[in-house]
């Protein structure tokens, strides 16, 4: 059974930091692009960042560039998102996901809620 | 970044009737590298994580009912449900992957009349 389990979310003050983790099982992690997608309360999906299988190619949406860093550990089948300089508009459910170039985003986690508020 | 625009944003449907959602991109989703078109459709049912419905314009993963079909090319794409069922309610998103900086459409909320 494919599982992606996010952790590390919570309440943080503006300007603070959080590190999200995603632990996976049930599929060959090193073979997949890994992605973070977020969803602000009552809003649509927003792609945040993705990272290629080798961990060297990374891309992120402009609004988080220079503040968020995506990384992965293929030996531990895990994905991470280091978030710094958090702002109120970063408040969202953050989903970890796995995909392929051909077939899109195949597997999704249940999400972890990040709330940025004083 | 490529902007994805979906219409309509809200779609009341009658069970057993067809439904259609459009998605338009601000630039072509045809890859000049490999000739593939990278447009997917996802469904987020109430209280759930999104799930893949269609990849690369018209390919349906195993397990997705055949009442879902999709087509399109270049910048204009369509998702069709031949006969809507109650379990199809939720928000449908198109997403482009022709560039590595992916983008979603705003979402179309499908609900039963």
Coordinates of C-alpha atoms in Angstrom, one line a residue:
Chain A
X1 CA 0.0 0.0 0.0
X2 CA 1.3 3.4 -1.0
X3 CA 1.6 5.8 2.0
X4 CA 2.8 9.4 2.2
X5 CA 2.7 10.8 5.7
X6 CA 3.4 14.5 6.3
X7 CA 4.5 15.8 9.7
X8 CA 5.9 19.0 11.1
X9 CA 3.0 21.4 10.6
X10 CA 1.6 23.6 13.3
X11 CA 1.2 27.1 14.6
X12 CA 4.1 29.5 14.0
X13 CA 4.5 33.2 14.4
X14 CA 5.1 35.5 11.3
X15 CA 8.8 35.4 10.5
X16 CA 9.3 32.0 12.0
X17 CA 10.5 28.7 10.6
X18 CA 9.1 25.2 10.2
X19 CA 10.5 22.0 8.6
X20 CA 7.9 19.7 7.0
X21 CA 8.8 16.0 6.5
X22 CA 7.1 13.4 4.4
X23 CA 7.8 9.8 5.1
X24 CA 6.8 7.4 2.3
X25 CA 6.4 3.7 1.7
X26 CA 4.9 1.3 -0.8
X27 CA 6.6 2.7 -3.9
X28 CA 10.1 3.1 -5.2
X29 CA 10.8 6.6 -3.9
X30 CA 14.1 7.2 -5.7
X31 CA 12.2 6.7 -9.1
X32 CA 9.8 9.6 -8.5
X33 CA 9.7 13.3 -8.7
X34 CA 8.5 14.6 -5.4
X35 CA 6.3 17.6 -5.0
X36 CA 4.8 19.9 -2.3
X37 CA 1.4 21.3 -3.1
X38 CA -0.5 23.6 -0.7
X39 CA -4.1 24.7 -0.2
X40 CA -5.0 27.8 1.7
X41 CA -8.2 27.6 3.7
X42 CA -11.2 27.5 1.3
X43 CA -8.9 28.0 -1.7
X44 CA -7.6 26.0 -4.6
X45 CA -4.4 24.0 -5.0
X46 CA -1.1 25.7 -5.5
X47 CA 2.1 24.0 -6.6
X48 CA 4.8 25.0 -4.2
X49 CA 8.0 23.1 -5.2
X50 CA 9.3 19.9 -6.8
X51 CA 12.5 18.0 -6.9
X52 CA 13.8 15.6 -9.4
X53 CA 14.8 12.0 -8.6
X54 CA 18.5 12.9 -8.1
X55 CA 17.8 15.7 -5.7
X56 CA 19.7 18.3 -7.8
X57 CA 17.0 19.8 -9.9
X58 CA 14.6 21.8 -7.9
X59 CA 11.9 24.3 -8.7
X60 CA 9.6 26.5 -6.6
X61 CA 6.9 29.0 -7.0
X62 CA 8.1 32.7 -7.0
X63 CA 6.2 33.5 -3.8
X64 CA 8.3 31.0 -1.7
X65 CA 11.6 31.4 -3.6
X66 CA 14.5 32.2 -1.2
X67 CA 12.3 31.3 1.8
X68 CA 11.4 27.6 1.2
X69 CA 13.9 24.8 0.4
X70 CA 12.8 21.4 -0.9
X71 CA 15.1 18.4 -0.3
X72 CA 14.9 14.7 -0.3
X73 CA 16.7 11.7 1.2
X74 CA 16.4 8.7 -1.1
X75 CA 18.0 6.4 1.4
X76 CA 15.2 7.2 3.9
X77 CA 12.4 7.5 1.3
X78 CA 11.7 11.0 2.7
X79 CA 10.9 14.4 1.4
X80 CA 11.4 17.7 3.3
X81 CA 10.4 21.3 3.0
X82 CA 12.3 23.9 5.1
X83 CA 10.3 27.0 5.5
X84 CA 11.7 30.3 6.7
X85 CA 10.4 33.8 6.9
X86 CA 6.8 32.5 7.2
X87 CA 4.0 34.9 6.4
X88 CA 0.3 34.8 7.0
X89 CA -0.4 33.9 3.4
X90 CA 1.7 30.8 3.8
X91 CA -1.1 29.4 6.0
X92 CA -2.3 26.3 4.3
X93 CA -2.5 22.5 4.2
X94 CA 0.7 21.3 2.7
X95 CA 0.5 18.1 0.7
X96 CA 3.4 15.8 -0.1
X97 CA 3.0 14.1 -3.5
X98 CA 4.9 11.8 -5.8
X99 CA 4.8 11.9 -9.5
X100 CA 6.4 11.0 -12.8
X101 CA 7.1 13.0 -15.9
X102 CA 4.8 10.8 -17.9
X103 CA 1.9 10.1 -15.6
X104 CA 1.6 13.2 -13.4
X105 CA 1.0 13.3 -9.7
X106 CA 0.2 9.7 -8.8
X107 CA 0.3 9.6 -5.0
X108 CA -0.8 12.2 -2.4
X109 CA -0.4 12.4 1.3
X110 CA -3.2 13.5 3.6
X111 CA -1.6 16.9 4.3
X112 CA -0.3 18.8 7.3
X113 CA -1.7 22.2 8.4
X114 CA 0.6 25.1 8.7
X115 CA -0.8 28.2 10.4
X116 CA 1.1 31.4 10.5
X117 CA -0.3 33.8 13.1
X118 CA 0.6 35.9 16.0
Chain B
X1 CA 4.7 31.2 -15.3
X2 CA 1.9 29.6 -17.3
X3 CA -1.6 30.7 -16.2
X4 CA -4.3 28.1 -16.3
X5 CA -7.9 29.3 -16.6
X6 CA -10.9 27.0 -15.9
X7 CA -14.5 27.5 -16.8
X8 CA -17.0 27.4 -15.3
X9 CA -15.9 27.8 -11.7
X10 CA -19.1 26.3 -10.4
X11 CA -21.1 23.5 -12.2
X12 CA -24.4 22.3 -10.8
X13 CA -25.2 18.9 -12.4
X14 CA -28.0 16.5 -12.5
X15 CA -27.2 12.8 -11.9
X16 CA -27.2 10.9 -15.1
X17 CA -26.6 14.0 -17.2
X18 CA -23.3 14.9 -18.9
X19 CA -20.9 17.6 -17.7
X20 CA -18.0 19.4 -19.2
X21 CA -15.2 21.6 -17.8
X22 CA -12.8 23.7 -19.9
X23 CA -9.3 24.6 -19.2
X24 CA -7.2 27.1 -21.1
X25 CA -3.5 27.8 -20.8
X26 CA -1.7 31.0 -21.4
X27 CA 0.8 29.2 -23.7
X28 CA 1.0 25.9 -25.5
X29 CA 1.4 22.8 -23.3
X30 CA 3.0 20.9 -26.2
X31 CA 6.6 20.1 -25.3
X32 CA 9.1 21.0 -28.0
X33 CA 11.5 18.4 -26.5
X34 CA 9.4 15.3 -26.9
X35 CA 6.2 16.2 -28.6
X36 CA 4.0 15.3 -25.6
X37 CA 1.3 17.6 -24.2
X38 CA 1.5 17.9 -20.4
X39 CA -2.0 18.6 -19.1
X40 CA -3.5 16.6 -16.2
X41 CA -6.9 16.6 -14.5
X42 CA -7.3 16.1 -10.7
X43 CA -10.4 15.7 -8.6
X44 CA -10.5 16.7 -4.9
X45 CA -13.5 15.1 -3.3
X46 CA -14.8 16.8 -0.1
X47 CA -12.5 16.3 2.8
X48 CA -10.0 14.3 0.7
X49 CA -6.6 14.8 -0.9
X50 CA -6.6 15.3 -4.7
X51 CA -6.5 12.3 -7.0
X52 CA -5.3 11.9 -10.5
X53 CA -8.1 11.5 -13.1
X54 CA -6.4 12.1 -16.4
X55 CA -2.7 12.6 -17.4
X56 CA -1.2 13.9 -20.6
X57 CA -4.5 15.3 -21.9
X58 CA -6.5 12.1 -22.4
X59 CA -4.9 9.1 -20.6
X60 CA -7.0 7.6 -17.9
X61 CA -5.1 5.7 -15.1
X62 CA -6.4 2.3 -14.1
X63 CA -9.2 2.6 -11.6
X64 CA -10.7 5.8 -13.0
X65 CA -14.2 5.1 -14.4
X66 CA -14.6 5.3 -18.2
X67 CA -17.3 7.9 -17.8
X68 CA -14.4 10.3 -17.5
X69 CA -12.8 11.4 -20.7
X70 CA -10.7 14.3 -21.8
X71 CA -9.3 15.9 -24.9
X72 CA -7.6 19.0 -26.2
X73 CA -4.4 20.3 -27.7
X74 CA -2.2 23.3 -27.5
X75 CA -3.9 25.7 -25.1
X76 CA -7.5 24.4 -25.0
X77 CA -8.6 21.3 -23.1
X78 CA -11.8 19.7 -21.9
X79 CA -12.8 17.2 -19.3
X80 CA -16.1 15.4 -19.8
X81 CA -18.2 13.2 -17.6
X82 CA -20.6 11.2 -19.7
X83 CA -23.1 10.6 -17.0
X84 CA -22.5 12.3 -13.6
X85 CA -22.9 10.2 -10.5
X86 CA -23.3 11.4 -6.9
X87 CA -19.7 10.3 -6.1
X88 CA -18.3 12.7 -8.7
X89 CA -18.9 15.8 -6.6
X90 CA -15.9 17.8 -5.7
X91 CA -13.5 20.3 -7.2
X92 CA -11.8 19.5 -10.5
X93 CA -8.4 21.0 -11.3
X94 CA -6.4 21.1 -14.5
X95 CA -2.6 21.3 -14.1
X96 CA 0.2 21.9 -16.6
X97 CA 3.6 20.2 -16.4
X98 CA 5.1 21.3 -19.7
X99 CA 7.5 23.5 -17.6
X100 CA 9.1 22.3 -14.4
X101 CA 7.3 25.1 -12.6
X102 CA 3.9 23.5 -12.5
X103 CA 0.6 25.4 -12.2
X104 CA -3.0 24.5 -11.4
X105 CA -6.2 26.0 -12.6
X106 CA -8.5 27.7 -10.1
X107 CA -10.7 24.7 -9.8
X108 CA -14.3 23.9 -10.8
X109 CA -16.7 23.0 -8.1
X110 CA -19.1 20.3 -9.3
X111 CA -22.2 19.8 -7.1
X112 CA -25.5 18.0 -7.5
X113 CA -28.5 20.2 -8.3

